[in-house]
Structures are given as structure tokens and as C-alpha cells.
Short mmCIF file of C-alpha atoms in Angstrom, two decimals:
data_model
loop_
_atom_site.label_atom_id
_atom_site.label_comp_id
_atom_site.label_asym_id
_atom_site.label_seq_id
_atom_site.Cartn_x
_atom_site.Cartn_y
_atom_site.Cartn_z
CA MET A 1 -37.25 5.38 4.89
CA ARG A 2 -36.95 8.87 2.89
CA LEU A 3 -37.59 10.79 6.20
CA LYS A 4 -34.81 8.33 7.37
CA SER A 5 -32.72 8.93 4.29
CA ILE A 6 -33.59 12.75 4.66
CA LEU A 7 -32.04 13.06 8.37
CA ALA A 8 -29.25 11.25 7.39
CA ALA A 9 -27.98 13.55 4.59
CA ILE A 10 -28.91 16.26 7.03
CA ALA A 11 -26.63 15.08 9.48
CA VAL A 12 -23.65 14.42 7.17
CA LEU A 13 -23.75 18.05 5.59
CA ALA A 14 -24.04 19.65 9.38
CA PHE A 15 -21.07 17.81 10.64
CA SER A 16 -19.02 17.86 6.74
CA PRO A 17 -17.13 21.02 7.70
CA GLN A 18 -15.57 19.58 10.55
CA LEU A 19 -14.43 16.50 8.25
CA ALA A 20 -10.48 16.44 7.75
CA TYR A 21 -8.80 16.09 4.46
CA ALA A 22 -5.91 14.31 4.25
CA GLN A 23 -3.35 14.87 1.15
CA THR A 24 -0.81 12.96 0.00
CA SER A 25 2.28 13.77 -1.78
CA ALA A 26 3.52 10.59 -2.64
CA PHE A 27 4.13 11.06 -6.09
CA SER A 28 4.61 15.13 -6.51
CA LYS A 29 8.32 16.56 -6.82
CA LYS A 30 7.35 19.51 -4.53
CA PRO A 31 4.59 19.46 -1.50
CA THR A 32 1.68 21.97 -1.98
CA LYS A 33 0.50 24.36 0.45
CA VAL A 34 -1.16 23.13 3.31
CA GLN A 35 -4.63 24.62 4.18
CA ALA A 36 -5.86 25.21 7.61
CA ASN A 37 -8.35 22.06 7.65
CA GLN A 38 -6.04 19.70 5.33
CA VAL A 39 -3.12 17.14 6.30
CA LEU A 40 0.00 16.60 4.44
CA VAL A 41 1.25 13.52 4.53
CA THR A 42 4.24 12.24 2.74
CA LEU A 43 4.96 8.44 1.75
CA PRO A 44 8.20 6.94 1.37
CA ASN A 45 8.84 5.01 -1.38
CA LYS A 46 12.33 4.57 -1.57
CA TYR A 47 11.85 0.53 -1.30
CA ASP A 48 14.76 -1.49 -2.40
CA GLY A 49 15.79 -4.90 -1.80
CA SER A 50 17.97 -4.44 1.11
CA ASP A 51 14.49 -3.26 3.02
CA ILE A 52 13.15 -7.09 2.47
CA LEU A 53 13.14 -9.40 5.85
CA LYS A 54 12.00 -12.71 4.10
CA VAL A 55 10.47 -13.86 1.01
CA GLU A 56 8.18 -17.09 1.69
CA ILE A 57 4.92 -18.84 -0.24
CA ASN A 58 2.12 -18.34 2.56
CA ASP A 59 -0.38 -20.83 3.42
CA LEU A 60 -3.20 -19.24 0.34
CA SER A 61 -0.29 -19.95 -2.47
CA TYR A 62 0.85 -16.41 -2.46
CA LEU A 63 4.32 -15.13 -3.02
CA SER A 64 4.74 -12.92 0.55
CA VAL A 65 7.54 -10.69 0.69
CA HIS A 66 8.00 -9.07 4.62
CA TYR A 67 9.74 -6.02 4.92
CA ARG A 68 10.69 -3.32 7.45
CA ASN A 69 8.24 -0.50 7.07
CA LYS A 70 9.54 2.86 6.63
CA THR A 71 7.04 4.75 7.64
CA THR A 72 6.22 2.75 10.77
CA GLY A 73 9.14 1.19 11.39
CA LYS A 74 7.67 -2.31 11.54
CA GLU A 75 7.38 -5.57 9.99
CA ASP A 76 4.73 -5.56 6.69
CA SER A 77 3.65 -7.57 3.84
CA VAL A 78 2.75 -7.70 0.29
CA TRP A 79 1.64 -10.26 -1.40
CA CYS A 80 3.63 -10.28 -4.71
CA ALA A 81 2.37 -13.59 -6.67
CA GLU A 82 0.44 -16.10 -6.58
CA TYR A 83 2.19 -19.86 -7.03
CA THR A 84 0.28 -22.07 -9.00
CA ASN A 85 1.49 -25.06 -11.13
CA SER A 86 3.02 -22.77 -14.12
CA GLY A 87 4.67 -20.51 -12.12
CA LEU A 88 4.47 -17.36 -10.18
CA LYS A 89 1.42 -15.19 -11.57
CA LYS A 90 2.61 -11.27 -10.29
CA THR A 91 -0.56 -9.76 -8.71
CA HIS A 92 -1.55 -5.88 -8.91
CA ASN A 93 0.92 -5.19 -6.41
CA ALA A 94 3.87 -6.29 -8.64
CA SER A 95 2.53 -3.26 -10.18
CA LYS A 96 2.13 -0.39 -7.54
CA PRO A 97 4.94 2.17 -7.54
CA ILE A 98 5.58 1.85 -3.91
CA THR A 99 5.56 -2.03 -3.82
CA LYS A 100 7.50 -2.72 -7.26
CA PRO A 101 10.45 -2.55 -6.18
CA LEU A 102 10.33 -4.87 -3.13
CA CYS A 103 8.33 -7.30 -5.39
CA ASP A 104 10.68 -7.20 -8.02
CA ALA A 105 13.42 -8.39 -5.46
CA GLY A 106 11.17 -10.89 -3.94
CA ILE A 107 10.93 -12.76 -7.05
CA ALA A 108 13.69 -12.50 -8.19
CA ALA A 109 15.23 -13.81 -4.93
CA PHE A 110 12.55 -16.60 -4.85
CA LYS A 111 13.46 -17.52 -8.26
CA LYS A 112 17.11 -17.37 -7.39
CA ALA A 113 16.40 -20.06 -4.85
CA THR A 114 14.03 -22.49 -6.46
CA GLN A 115 16.20 -23.26 -9.51
#
């Protein structure tokens, strides 16, 4: 057993210089200088209510906000709140910087439609 773990560690160390390193700059003002073995990825976080395609309560009782993904251009969704007997309980996605505007707009639209 110990021999297997030693061989696995050697294999990982042998291939580690070939691993690519990705750096995101979603929260930085200026992109940093990219090294030869790095990939710079910028994430668009300028979502707002106009990106929302539909808001629904899914089969698992979560408020799901469907929106147009600015990176891929395809429809995507995020679960923003759990629908309970006492009302909507926000999920962690409702606090993330990228999805917070979508969740806020989706929750507001749902509350307005159900009042």
C-alpha cells in the first residue's frame, strides 16, 4: 500500500510542471501580467434584470432564475431561494457577487407576481 502511494506521488511530481494554471480576474480592476504557463480568464459580472429569461419554482421547490449567460451565450440558471411554507429562504447563490443581481431581480419579480 505504501509503495502505491509513493509511486502515485512520484507520478504527480513528474507531471506537475505540465499542469496549466488558470487565474481569474473577475474581482480585480486591472488584469495582471500573464506568465508563460498561465491563462487569464475574465468573467463578466455585469448581470442585471435584463438578462433574465424566466423565473420559476422548479420540481425541487427552489426558485430558479433562467438567464442568458454572457460568457457562452446560452441559457443558464441559478437556484436563488428555497420555496418553503414560511416564504422564500435565500440560498448561498443569492449572495455571490456574480449572481446576486440576477437573484435579487428574480426574487423581486416572483414576489410581485404572487402578491
